Amino acid sequence: MKVARSSLYQQVASDLRRAIYSGDLGPGAQLPTEAHLQDKYGVSRNTVRLALGELVNEGLVTRAPRRGTVVRDRRPLLMYPQRELAPQPRGEVREAFAYAVSQEGREPSQTIEVQIVSPVEEIASRLELGDSDLAVVRRRLRFVDGQPYNTNDSYFPLDLVRDSEITRPGDIARGANRVLEELGHKQVRVVDDIMARMPNQEEAERLQLELGTPVVVYIRVGYDRSDAPVRVAVSVLPADKHLIRYELGLR
């Protein structure tokens, strides 16, 4: 009985995938050579390459110069969105992302650009801005252990934060959320929207994404005590580097 070539490469890919998920092939491990896989499965070189290409597209492996195909380090950043606005321990007044990453024993850093913009309709409507109203956006490329992990663009109504630290370039050690609180606009309610898609070219380049890696777009709108929107944060999260966990208490 003749086995279809598609079934052959899927079998090779399935076996390698199982070895990666089980930990038999850990991060940085080198996969068997193409020649070895050809001999083991009795298949052609092209069939092996189709199997390896499928694993590359899934973000499980990458092709490294002079090393062949190796398992990617897929250690995800564990995110707890419900903790962003929670009080930090006494003496730990840090920006939410930096605090969360450091709690995992990892090293956070980021680059920041600040602009005054006329926001696109989606952002303007979420902030309930008029046609002529402007917003301040803080565009951040965030790193964990020196690797680009995600982007975060936070928008604020200009009239709300004018002349505050939010409008100035550079890091805010205690975080923009704390500045909003000091301005009398503490966020007491948030609405999250989460969706998945493929990255655009700019996102793929900034985040150094492997071919075929999808991203999660996470949009959070924060409201103050008068139920007015005071911040829209748009995060682009590579799907292979993040685990989003919600903890919900039921009564």
Short mmCIF file of C-alpha atoms in Angstrom, two decimals:
data_model
loop_
_atom_site.label_atom_id
_atom_site.label_comp_id
_atom_site.label_asym_id
_atom_site.label_seq_id
_atom_site.Cartn_x
_atom_site.Cartn_y
_atom_site.Cartn_z
CA MET A 1 0.00 0.00 0.00
CA LYS A 2 1.41 3.38 -1.02
CA VAL A 3 1.40 6.08 1.67
CA ALA A 4 0.68 9.62 0.52
CA ARG A 5 3.63 11.99 0.79
CA SER A 6 1.48 14.38 2.86
CA SER A 7 0.94 11.61 5.45
CA LEU A 8 4.67 10.86 5.54
CA TYR A 9 5.79 14.41 6.29
CA GLN A 10 2.98 14.83 8.83
CA GLN A 11 4.16 11.69 10.63
CA VAL A 12 7.73 13.02 10.80
CA ALA A 13 6.48 16.39 12.04
CA SER A 14 4.18 14.73 14.59
CA ASP A 15 7.00 12.66 16.09
CA LEU A 16 9.31 15.66 16.40
CA ARG A 17 6.50 17.81 17.80
CA ARG A 18 5.78 15.18 20.45
CA ALA A 19 9.46 15.08 21.44
CA ILE A 20 9.51 18.88 21.83
CA TYR A 21 6.35 19.08 23.92
CA SER A 22 7.42 16.16 26.12
CA GLY A 23 10.76 17.80 26.83
CA ASP A 24 12.84 15.08 25.17
CA LEU A 25 14.05 17.88 22.88
CA GLY A 26 14.42 20.92 25.14
CA PRO A 27 15.09 24.57 24.28
CA GLY A 28 18.28 24.89 22.24
CA ALA A 29 18.42 21.18 21.43
CA GLN A 30 19.51 20.33 17.92
CA LEU A 31 17.12 18.23 15.85
CA PRO A 32 18.46 15.19 14.01
CA THR A 33 20.00 16.04 10.65
CA GLU A 34 17.97 15.81 7.48
CA ALA A 35 20.04 12.78 6.43
CA HIS A 36 19.34 11.02 9.76
CA LEU A 37 15.59 11.68 9.46
CA GLN A 38 15.61 10.40 5.88
CA ASP A 39 17.19 7.12 7.00
CA LYS A 40 15.01 6.75 10.09
CA TYR A 41 11.70 7.23 8.27
CA GLY A 42 12.69 5.99 4.84
CA VAL A 43 11.53 9.18 3.18
CA SER A 44 12.92 11.68 0.70
CA ARG A 45 14.85 14.82 1.56
CA ASN A 46 11.93 16.93 0.35
CA THR A 47 9.54 15.14 2.73
CA VAL A 48 11.85 15.87 5.67
CA ARG A 49 12.07 19.51 4.68
CA LEU A 50 8.28 19.75 4.51
CA ALA A 51 8.08 18.36 8.06
CA LEU A 52 10.71 20.74 9.40
CA GLY A 53 9.05 23.65 7.59
CA GLU A 54 5.80 22.89 9.39
CA LEU A 55 7.54 23.06 12.77
CA VAL A 56 9.20 26.35 11.79
CA ASN A 57 5.80 27.80 10.86
CA GLU A 58 4.42 26.71 14.23
CA GLY A 59 7.24 28.56 16.00
CA LEU A 60 8.61 25.38 17.61
CA VAL A 61 12.00 25.35 15.91
CA THR A 62 14.30 27.71 14.08
CA ARG A 63 17.13 27.24 11.61
CA ALA A 64 20.44 28.39 13.07
CA PRO A 65 23.58 29.00 11.00
CA ARG A 66 26.10 26.15 11.36
CA ARG A 67 23.82 24.38 13.87
CA GLY A 68 21.00 23.17 11.69
CA THR A 69 17.47 23.12 13.12
CA VAL A 70 17.15 23.79 16.86
CA VAL A 71 14.27 23.95 19.33
CA ARG A 72 13.27 27.50 20.20
CA ASP A 73 13.29 28.78 23.75
CA ARG A 74 9.55 29.03 24.27
CA ARG A 75 9.57 30.17 27.90
CA PRO A 76 6.45 32.36 27.97
CA LEU A 77 5.90 35.48 30.02
CA LEU A 78 3.07 34.75 32.43
CA MET A 79 0.68 37.73 32.47
CA TYR A 80 -2.04 38.40 35.05
CA PRO A 81 -4.08 41.30 33.58
CA GLN A 82 -6.22 41.53 36.71
CA ARG A 83 -3.14 42.45 38.76
CA GLU A 84 -2.07 45.49 36.73
CA LEU A 85 -3.92 47.99 38.91
CA ALA A 86 -3.58 46.09 42.19
CA PRO A 87 -1.60 47.77 45.00
CA GLN A 88 2.04 46.75 45.15
CA PRO A 89 3.79 45.81 48.40
CA ARG A 90 4.97 48.73 50.48
CA GLY A 91 8.15 50.19 48.99
CA GLU A 92 7.59 48.53 45.58
CA VAL A 93 6.31 51.48 43.51
CA ARG A 94 7.23 50.39 39.99
CA GLU A 95 5.67 50.48 36.54
CA ALA A 96 3.30 47.49 36.22
CA PHE A 97 5.16 45.67 33.44
CA ALA A 98 8.56 46.02 35.11
CA TYR A 99 7.14 44.84 38.43
CA ALA A 100 5.40 41.81 36.90
CA VAL A 101 8.49 40.70 34.96
CA SER A 102 10.82 41.16 37.93
CA GLN A 103 8.47 39.03 40.05
CA GLU A 104 9.25 36.14 37.70
CA GLY A 105 12.97 36.63 38.28
CA ARG A 106 13.50 38.07 34.81
CA GLU A 107 14.97 41.36 33.60
CA PRO A 108 12.62 43.99 32.08
CA SER A 109 13.58 46.94 29.89
CA GLN A 110 11.88 49.09 27.27
CA THR A 111 12.29 51.85 24.72
CA ILE A 112 9.71 54.67 24.71
CA GLU A 113 8.52 57.22 22.16
CA VAL A 114 5.97 59.90 23.08
CA GLN A 115 3.78 61.70 20.54
CA ILE A 116 0.74 63.96 20.44
CA VAL A 117 -1.58 62.55 17.78
CA SER A 118 -5.02 62.73 16.27
CA PRO A 119 -5.89 59.10 17.02
CA VAL A 120 -7.48 56.71 14.57
CA GLU A 121 -11.23 56.21 14.86
CA GLU A 122 -10.99 53.01 16.92
CA ILE A 123 -8.88 54.70 19.60
CA ALA A 124 -10.82 57.99 19.49
CA SER A 125 -14.14 56.20 19.98
CA ARG A 126 -12.83 54.16 22.90
CA LEU A 127 -11.56 57.37 24.54
CA GLU A 128 -14.81 59.15 23.61
CA LEU A 129 -12.87 61.96 21.91
CA GLY A 130 -14.35 64.52 19.52
CA ASP A 131 -13.15 64.98 15.95
CA SER A 132 -10.70 67.73 16.90
CA ASP A 133 -9.53 66.25 20.19
CA LEU A 134 -5.92 65.08 20.51
CA ALA A 135 -4.33 62.28 22.47
CA VAL A 136 -0.91 61.55 23.90
CA VAL A 137 0.49 58.15 22.97
CA ARG A 138 3.39 56.45 24.70
CA ARG A 139 4.75 53.81 22.29
CA ARG A 140 6.82 51.17 24.00
CA LEU A 141 8.88 48.25 22.76
CA ARG A 142 9.32 45.97 25.74
CA PHE A 143 12.15 43.53 26.36
CA VAL A 144 12.51 40.56 28.69
CA ASP A 145 16.02 39.30 29.35
CA GLY A 146 17.23 41.43 26.45
CA GLN A 147 14.81 39.95 23.89
CA PRO A 148 11.91 41.93 22.34
CA TYR A 149 8.73 40.52 23.86
CA ASN A 150 5.85 42.86 23.04
CA THR A 151 4.76 46.35 22.10
CA ASN A 152 2.46 48.56 24.12
CA ASP A 153 0.89 51.79 22.85
CA SER A 154 -0.95 53.67 25.62
CA TYR A 155 -3.24 56.56 24.64
CA PHE A 156 -4.46 59.30 26.99
CA PRO A 157 -6.73 62.33 26.31
CA LEU A 158 -4.36 65.28 25.91
CA ASP A 159 -6.62 67.61 27.91
CA LEU A 160 -6.46 65.17 30.80
CA VAL A 161 -2.69 64.72 31.05
CA ARG A 162 -1.37 68.00 29.63
CA ASP A 163 1.84 69.18 31.38
CA SER A 164 2.17 65.89 33.27
CA GLU A 165 5.01 63.34 33.04
CA ILE A 166 2.88 61.31 30.65
CA THR A 167 3.50 63.85 27.88
CA ARG A 168 7.28 63.81 28.31
CA PRO A 169 9.77 61.38 26.77
CA GLY A 170 11.42 58.83 28.97
CA ASP A 171 10.46 56.20 31.49
CA ILE A 172 8.09 56.84 34.40
CA ALA A 173 9.49 54.67 37.16
CA ARG A 174 6.23 54.50 39.12
CA GLY A 175 4.16 54.09 35.94
CA ALA A 176 1.64 56.19 34.04
CA ASN A 177 -1.22 54.57 35.94
CA ARG A 178 0.08 56.12 39.16
CA VAL A 179 0.38 59.51 37.44
CA LEU A 180 -3.26 59.27 36.35
CA GLU A 181 -4.20 58.55 39.94
CA GLU A 182 -2.25 61.58 41.15
CA LEU A 183 -4.12 63.70 38.58
CA GLY A 184 -7.42 62.58 40.14
CA HIS A 185 -8.28 59.93 37.56
CA LYS A 186 -7.62 56.61 39.26
CA GLN A 187 -8.79 53.72 37.09
CA VAL A 188 -11.48 51.78 38.91
CA ARG A 189 -12.88 49.76 36.02
CA VAL A 190 -11.31 48.22 32.92
CA VAL A 191 -12.67 46.56 29.79
CA ASP A 192 -10.43 44.09 27.94
CA ASP A 193 -10.70 42.95 24.33
CA ILE A 194 -8.42 40.12 23.17
CA MET A 195 -8.06 38.90 19.59
CA ALA A 196 -5.54 36.95 17.51
CA ARG A 197 -4.18 37.65 14.03
CA MET A 198 -1.02 37.48 11.96
CA PRO A 199 1.45 40.36 12.46
CA ASN A 200 2.00 43.09 9.92
CA GLN A 201 5.50 43.65 8.54
CA GLU A 202 6.40 46.41 11.00
CA GLU A 203 5.36 44.27 13.98
CA ALA A 204 7.28 41.26 12.67
CA GLU A 205 10.44 43.34 12.26
CA ARG A 206 10.23 45.16 15.62
CA LEU A 207 9.49 41.97 17.54
CA GLN A 208 11.91 39.82 15.49
CA LEU A 209 9.21 37.24 14.88
CA GLU A 210 9.84 33.89 13.26
CA LEU A 211 7.91 33.20 10.08
CA GLY A 212 4.35 32.07 10.81
CA THR A 213 4.20 33.33 14.42
CA PRO A 214 0.76 34.82 15.20
CA VAL A 215 0.22 37.65 17.66
CA VAL A 216 -2.42 38.36 20.28
CA VAL A 217 -3.77 41.92 20.29
CA TYR A 218 -4.81 42.90 23.79
CA ILE A 219 -6.74 46.17 24.19
CA ARG A 220 -7.53 47.55 27.64
CA VAL A 221 -9.71 50.61 28.27
CA GLY A 222 -9.45 52.11 31.77
CA TYR A 223 -12.26 54.19 33.34
CA ASP A 224 -12.11 56.57 36.31
CA ARG A 225 -14.68 57.01 39.08
CA SER A 226 -16.91 59.14 36.85
CA ASP A 227 -16.86 56.25 34.33
CA ALA A 228 -14.94 58.36 31.80
CA PRO A 229 -12.32 56.53 29.70
CA VAL A 230 -8.85 57.81 30.63
CA ARG A 231 -6.53 55.32 28.94
CA VAL A 232 -6.52 52.92 26.01
CA ALA A 233 -3.60 50.48 25.99
CA VAL A 234 -2.97 48.38 22.87
CA SER A 235 -0.50 45.54 23.34
CA VAL A 236 0.78 43.26 20.58
CA LEU A 237 1.94 39.98 22.12
CA PRO A 238 3.73 37.24 20.13
CA ALA A 239 1.67 34.13 20.81
CA ASP A 240 4.71 31.94 21.49
CA LYS A 241 6.08 34.25 24.19
CA HIS A 242 3.03 34.97 26.34
CA LEU A 243 0.59 33.14 28.56
CA ILE A 244 -2.37 35.26 29.71
CA ARG A 245 -3.96 34.00 32.90
CA TYR A 246 -7.13 35.35 34.51
CA GLU A 247 -8.11 34.44 38.05
CA LEU A 248 -11.79 35.03 38.77
CA GLY A 249 -13.27 34.75 42.24
CA LEU A 250 -16.81 33.38 42.40
CA ARG A 251 -19.19 33.97 45.28
#
